[in-house]
Coordinates of C-alpha atoms and ligand atoms in Angstrom, one line a residue:
X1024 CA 6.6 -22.4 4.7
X1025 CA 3.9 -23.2 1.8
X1026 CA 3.7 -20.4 -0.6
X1027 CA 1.0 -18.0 -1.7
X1028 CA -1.7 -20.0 -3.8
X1029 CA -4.2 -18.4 -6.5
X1030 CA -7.5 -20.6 -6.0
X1031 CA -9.7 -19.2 -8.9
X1032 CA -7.3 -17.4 -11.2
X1033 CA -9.3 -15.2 -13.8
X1034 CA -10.8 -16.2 -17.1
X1035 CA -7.4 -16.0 -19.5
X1036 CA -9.9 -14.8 -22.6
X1037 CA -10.7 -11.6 -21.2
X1038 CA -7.2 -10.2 -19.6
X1039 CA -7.2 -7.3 -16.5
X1040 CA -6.2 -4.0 -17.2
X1041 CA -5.5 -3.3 -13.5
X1042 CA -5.0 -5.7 -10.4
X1043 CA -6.5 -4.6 -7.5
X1044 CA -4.9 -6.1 -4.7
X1045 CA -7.2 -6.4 -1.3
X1046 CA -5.0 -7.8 1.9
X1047 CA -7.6 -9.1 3.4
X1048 CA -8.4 -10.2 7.6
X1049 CA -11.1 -11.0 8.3
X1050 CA -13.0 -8.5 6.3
X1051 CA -16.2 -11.0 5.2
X1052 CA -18.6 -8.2 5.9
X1053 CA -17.0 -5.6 4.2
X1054 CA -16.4 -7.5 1.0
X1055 CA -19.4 -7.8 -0.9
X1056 CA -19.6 -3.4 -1.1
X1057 CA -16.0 -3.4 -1.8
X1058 CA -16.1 -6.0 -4.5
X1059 CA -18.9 -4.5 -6.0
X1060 CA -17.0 -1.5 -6.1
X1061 CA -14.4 -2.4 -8.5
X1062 CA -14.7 0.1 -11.7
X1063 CA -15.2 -2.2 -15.3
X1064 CA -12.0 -4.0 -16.2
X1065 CA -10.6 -4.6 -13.0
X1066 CA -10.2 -7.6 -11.4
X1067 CA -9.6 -8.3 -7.7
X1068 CA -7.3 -10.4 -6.1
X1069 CA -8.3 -10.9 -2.3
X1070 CA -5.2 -12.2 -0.2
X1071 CA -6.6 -13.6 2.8
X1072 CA -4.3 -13.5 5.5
X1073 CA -5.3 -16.1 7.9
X1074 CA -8.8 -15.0 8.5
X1075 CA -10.9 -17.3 10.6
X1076 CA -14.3 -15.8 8.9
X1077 CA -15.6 -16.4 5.8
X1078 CA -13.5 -14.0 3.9
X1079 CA -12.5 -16.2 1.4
X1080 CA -15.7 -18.2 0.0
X1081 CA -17.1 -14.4 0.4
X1082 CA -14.6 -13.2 -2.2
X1083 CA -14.6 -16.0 -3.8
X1084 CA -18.7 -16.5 -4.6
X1085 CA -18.5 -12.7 -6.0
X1086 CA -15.8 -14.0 -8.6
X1087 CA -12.8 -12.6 -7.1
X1088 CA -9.4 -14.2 -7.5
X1089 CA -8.5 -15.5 -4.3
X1090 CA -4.9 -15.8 -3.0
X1091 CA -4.1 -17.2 0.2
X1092 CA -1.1 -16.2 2.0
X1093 CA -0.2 -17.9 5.8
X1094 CA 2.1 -15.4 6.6
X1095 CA 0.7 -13.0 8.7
X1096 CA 1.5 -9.1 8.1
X1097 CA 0.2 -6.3 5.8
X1098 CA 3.1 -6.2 4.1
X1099 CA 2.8 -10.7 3.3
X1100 CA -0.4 -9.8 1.8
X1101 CA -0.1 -6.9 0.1
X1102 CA 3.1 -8.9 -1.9
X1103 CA 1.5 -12.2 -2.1
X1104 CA -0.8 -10.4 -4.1
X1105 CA 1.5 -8.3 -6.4
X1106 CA 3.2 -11.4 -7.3
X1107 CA -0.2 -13.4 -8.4
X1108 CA -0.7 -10.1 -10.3
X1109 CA -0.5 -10.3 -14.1
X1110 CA -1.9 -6.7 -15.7
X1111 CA 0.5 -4.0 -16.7
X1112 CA -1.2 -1.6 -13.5
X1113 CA -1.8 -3.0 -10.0
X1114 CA -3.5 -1.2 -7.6
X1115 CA -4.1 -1.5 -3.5
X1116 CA -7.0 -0.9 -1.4
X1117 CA -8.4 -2.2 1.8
X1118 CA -10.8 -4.7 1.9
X1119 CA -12.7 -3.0 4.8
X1120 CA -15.2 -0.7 3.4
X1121 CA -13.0 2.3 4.3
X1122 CA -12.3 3.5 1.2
X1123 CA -14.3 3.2 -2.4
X1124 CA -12.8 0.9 -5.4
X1125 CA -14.0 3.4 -7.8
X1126 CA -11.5 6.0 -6.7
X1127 CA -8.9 4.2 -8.0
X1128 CA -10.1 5.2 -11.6
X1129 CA -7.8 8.8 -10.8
X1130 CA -5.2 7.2 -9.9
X1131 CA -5.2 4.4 -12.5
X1132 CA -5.5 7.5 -15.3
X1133 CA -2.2 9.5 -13.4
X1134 CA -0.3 6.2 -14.1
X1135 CA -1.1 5.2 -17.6
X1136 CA -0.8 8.5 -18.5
X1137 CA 3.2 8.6 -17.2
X1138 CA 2.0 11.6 -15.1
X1139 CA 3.0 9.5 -11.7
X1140 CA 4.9 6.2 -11.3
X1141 CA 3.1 6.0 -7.7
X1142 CA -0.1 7.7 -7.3
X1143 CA -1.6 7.5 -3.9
X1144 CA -4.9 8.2 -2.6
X1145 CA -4.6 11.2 0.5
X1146 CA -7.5 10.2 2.6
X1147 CA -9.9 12.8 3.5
X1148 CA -12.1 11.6 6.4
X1149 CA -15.4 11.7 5.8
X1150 CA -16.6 12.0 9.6
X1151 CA -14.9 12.1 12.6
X1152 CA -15.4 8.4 13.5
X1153 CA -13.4 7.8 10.2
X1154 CA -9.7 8.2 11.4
X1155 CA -9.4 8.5 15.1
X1156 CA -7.1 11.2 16.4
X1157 CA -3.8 9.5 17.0
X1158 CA -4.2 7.6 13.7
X1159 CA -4.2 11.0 12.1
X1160 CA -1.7 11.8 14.0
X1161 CA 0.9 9.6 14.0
X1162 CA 0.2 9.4 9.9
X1163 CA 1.1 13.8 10.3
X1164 CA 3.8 13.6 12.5
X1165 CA 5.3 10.6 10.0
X1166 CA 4.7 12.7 6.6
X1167 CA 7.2 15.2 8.4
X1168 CA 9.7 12.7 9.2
X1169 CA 9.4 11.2 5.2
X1170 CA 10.1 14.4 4.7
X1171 CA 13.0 15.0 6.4
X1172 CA 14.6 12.0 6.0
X1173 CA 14.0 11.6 2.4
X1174 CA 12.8 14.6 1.2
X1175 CA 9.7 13.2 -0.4
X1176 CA 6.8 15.7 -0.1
X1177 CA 3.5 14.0 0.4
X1178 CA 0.6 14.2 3.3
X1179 CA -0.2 10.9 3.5
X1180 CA 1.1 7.0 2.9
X1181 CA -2.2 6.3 2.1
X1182 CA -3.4 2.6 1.4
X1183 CA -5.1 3.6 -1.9
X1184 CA -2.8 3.7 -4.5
X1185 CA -1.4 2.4 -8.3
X1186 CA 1.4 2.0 -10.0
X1187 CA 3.0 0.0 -12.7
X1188 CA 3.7 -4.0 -12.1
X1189 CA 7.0 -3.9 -13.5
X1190 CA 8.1 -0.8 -11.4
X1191 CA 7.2 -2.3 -8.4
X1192 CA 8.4 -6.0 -9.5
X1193 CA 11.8 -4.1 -9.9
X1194 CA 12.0 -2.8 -6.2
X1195 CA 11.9 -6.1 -4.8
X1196 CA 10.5 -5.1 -1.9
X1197 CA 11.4 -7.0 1.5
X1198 CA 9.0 -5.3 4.2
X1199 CA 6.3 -7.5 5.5
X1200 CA 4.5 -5.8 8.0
X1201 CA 3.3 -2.1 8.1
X1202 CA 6.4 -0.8 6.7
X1203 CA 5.6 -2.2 3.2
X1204 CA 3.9 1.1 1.5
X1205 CA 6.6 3.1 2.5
X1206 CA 9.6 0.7 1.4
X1207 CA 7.2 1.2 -1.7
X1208 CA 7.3 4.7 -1.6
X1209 CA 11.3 5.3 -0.9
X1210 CA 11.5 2.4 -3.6
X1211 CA 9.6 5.1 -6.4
X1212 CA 11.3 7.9 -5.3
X1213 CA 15.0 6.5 -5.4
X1214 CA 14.3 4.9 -9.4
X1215 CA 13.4 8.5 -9.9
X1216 CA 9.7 8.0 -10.6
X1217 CA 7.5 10.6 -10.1
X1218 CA 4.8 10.6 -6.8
X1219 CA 1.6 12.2 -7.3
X1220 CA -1.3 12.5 -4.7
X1221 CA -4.7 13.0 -5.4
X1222 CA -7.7 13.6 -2.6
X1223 CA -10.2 11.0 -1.7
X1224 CA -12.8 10.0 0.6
X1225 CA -11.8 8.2 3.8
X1226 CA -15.1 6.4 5.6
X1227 CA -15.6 4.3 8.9
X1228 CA -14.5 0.9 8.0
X1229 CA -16.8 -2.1 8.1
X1230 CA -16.0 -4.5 11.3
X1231 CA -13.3 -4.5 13.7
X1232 CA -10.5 -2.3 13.4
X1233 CA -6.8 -4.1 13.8
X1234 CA -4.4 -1.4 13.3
X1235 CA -4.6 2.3 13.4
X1236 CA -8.3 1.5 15.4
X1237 CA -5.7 0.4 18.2
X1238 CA -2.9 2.3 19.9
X1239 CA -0.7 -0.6 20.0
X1240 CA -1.5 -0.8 16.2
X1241 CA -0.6 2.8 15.5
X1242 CA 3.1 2.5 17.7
X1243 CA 4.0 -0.9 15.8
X1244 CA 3.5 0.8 12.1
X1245 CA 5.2 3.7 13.1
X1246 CA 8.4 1.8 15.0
X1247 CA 8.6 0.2 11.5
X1248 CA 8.6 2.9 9.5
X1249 CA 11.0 4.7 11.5
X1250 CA 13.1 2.2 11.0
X1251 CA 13.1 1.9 7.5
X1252 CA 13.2 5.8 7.2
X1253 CA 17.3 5.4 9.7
X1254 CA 18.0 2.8 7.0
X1255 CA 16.8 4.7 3.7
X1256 CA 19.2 8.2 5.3
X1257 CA 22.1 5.9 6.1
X1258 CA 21.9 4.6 2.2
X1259 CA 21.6 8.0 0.9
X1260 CA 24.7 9.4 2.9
X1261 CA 26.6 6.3 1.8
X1262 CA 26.1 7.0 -2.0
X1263 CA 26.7 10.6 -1.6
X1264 CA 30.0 9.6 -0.2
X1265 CA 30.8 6.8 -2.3
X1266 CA 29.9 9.3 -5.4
X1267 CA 32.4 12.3 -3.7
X1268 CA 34.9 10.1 -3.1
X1269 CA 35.0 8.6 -7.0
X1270 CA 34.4 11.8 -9.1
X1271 CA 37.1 12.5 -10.9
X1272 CA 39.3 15.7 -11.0
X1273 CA 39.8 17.2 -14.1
X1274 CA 43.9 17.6 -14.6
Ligands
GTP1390 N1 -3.9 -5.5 10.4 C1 -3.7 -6.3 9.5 N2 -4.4 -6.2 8.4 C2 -4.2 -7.1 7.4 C3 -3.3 -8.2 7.6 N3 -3.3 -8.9 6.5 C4 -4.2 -8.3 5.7 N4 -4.8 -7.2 6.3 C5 -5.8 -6.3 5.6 O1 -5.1 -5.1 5.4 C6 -6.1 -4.0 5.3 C7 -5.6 -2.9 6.2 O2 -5.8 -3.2 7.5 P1 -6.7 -2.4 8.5 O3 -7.1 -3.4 9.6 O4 -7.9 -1.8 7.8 O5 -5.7 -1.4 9.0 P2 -5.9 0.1 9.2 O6 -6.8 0.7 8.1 O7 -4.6 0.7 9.4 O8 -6.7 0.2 10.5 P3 -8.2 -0.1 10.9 O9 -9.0 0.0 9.7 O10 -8.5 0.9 12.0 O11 -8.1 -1.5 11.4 C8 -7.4 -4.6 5.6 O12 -8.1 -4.9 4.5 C9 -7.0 -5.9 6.4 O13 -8.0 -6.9 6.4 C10 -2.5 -8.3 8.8 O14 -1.8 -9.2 9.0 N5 -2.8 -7.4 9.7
MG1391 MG1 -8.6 0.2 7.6

């Protein structure tokens, strides 16, 4: 399979503080707002996943880093880009106009500060044509279920988030489709690193909408989850076990 490629690496003189990682379909007429979003000091790396506009020469002409990864899933792009990623702090965010590169400055700030080792953005729609109804749904009825199996406490999985390079390095993280942010999430939470959420605006994206837009979309991210949620419990009941059966009795 050929590997993830960085076409236009940035300038080595003048080093990121955050990577801002944009998985990226098709997305050539969302990206010039997005891109023109990013707060000073960030750079972007675009992963383009396959797209069959002109996503990439878009990013590319606005001086992004561009990364291309064939293999197709949200997950393949979101980790193609955290391994082209070289500054201490990499961030996510859609490429589709959905949600505002400047928001990332919280998070970024909960992160460097050692407040969170995750912060993620809860989205907060903006009008009703932002999230349709069993989008919001299914993301409601799957915060309970992250709950319960895993007792993390958060409202949403949102795509807007930051954390440290090295943290997430260390999870090696194996999820390539829609499962990836969570895998990310039980990843955090099992190092013992702190999850912190913080409100922000959630918008119609820009062009066609591929996954939560579409029913089928919205059942494939949540079958995956799911299953990594039965496999995160059965690890947690098999330490708990292993850890009973080796304390040791005092004589
Ligand atoms: N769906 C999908 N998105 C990908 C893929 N690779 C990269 N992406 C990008 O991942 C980001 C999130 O995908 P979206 O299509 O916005 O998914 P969503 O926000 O759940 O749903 P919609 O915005 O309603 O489509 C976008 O920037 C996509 O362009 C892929 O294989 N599938
Ligand atoms: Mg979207």
């Amino acid at each position: 399979m050929t590997p993830a490629r960085a076409e236009n690496p940035a300038p080595t003189s003048t080093p990121a503080r955050v990577d801002v990682i944009l998985p990226c379909l098709d997305e050539e007429g969302a990206l010039p707002w997005v891109l023109g979003r990013l707060p000073e000091g960030y750079r972007a790396i675009v992963v383009d996943n396959g797209s069959t506009d002109d996503s990439a020469a878009v990013a590319a002409s606005l001086g992004a880093t561009v990364v291309t990864e064939p293999r197709r899933g949200f997950g393949s792009a979101a980790h193609a880009g955290l391994l082209a990623a070289t500054a201490p702090i990499v961030a996510f965010c859609d490429a589709d106009a959905s949600m505002d590169p400047a928001d990332l400055v919280a998070l970024v700030a909960l992160v460097e500060s050692g407040k969170a080792g995750l912060a993620l953005g809860r989205r907060r729609p903006t009008n009703r044509g932002a999230w349709p109804w069993h989008a919001r749904l299914a993301n409601r009825a799957l915060a309970l279920l992250i709950r319960l199996r895993s007792g993390i406490r958060l409202h949403d999985l949102g795509p807007l988030r930051a954390a440290r390079r090295d943290d997430l390095l260390a999870l090696d993280l194996r999820d390539r489709r829609s499962g990836y942010p969570l895998e990310m999430a039980l990843g955090i939470s099992k190092a013992g690193l702190t999850i912190v959420e913080r409100d922000i605006p959630y918008s119609p994206r820009v062009g066609r909408s591929k996954v939560t837009g579409t029913i089928r979309g919205t059942i494939s991210a949540v079958t995956d989850m799911s299953r990594l949620l039965r496999a995160h419990k059965a690890d947690a009941s098999r330490r708990n076990r292993r850890s009973r059966d080796t304390r040791v009795v005092p004589s």
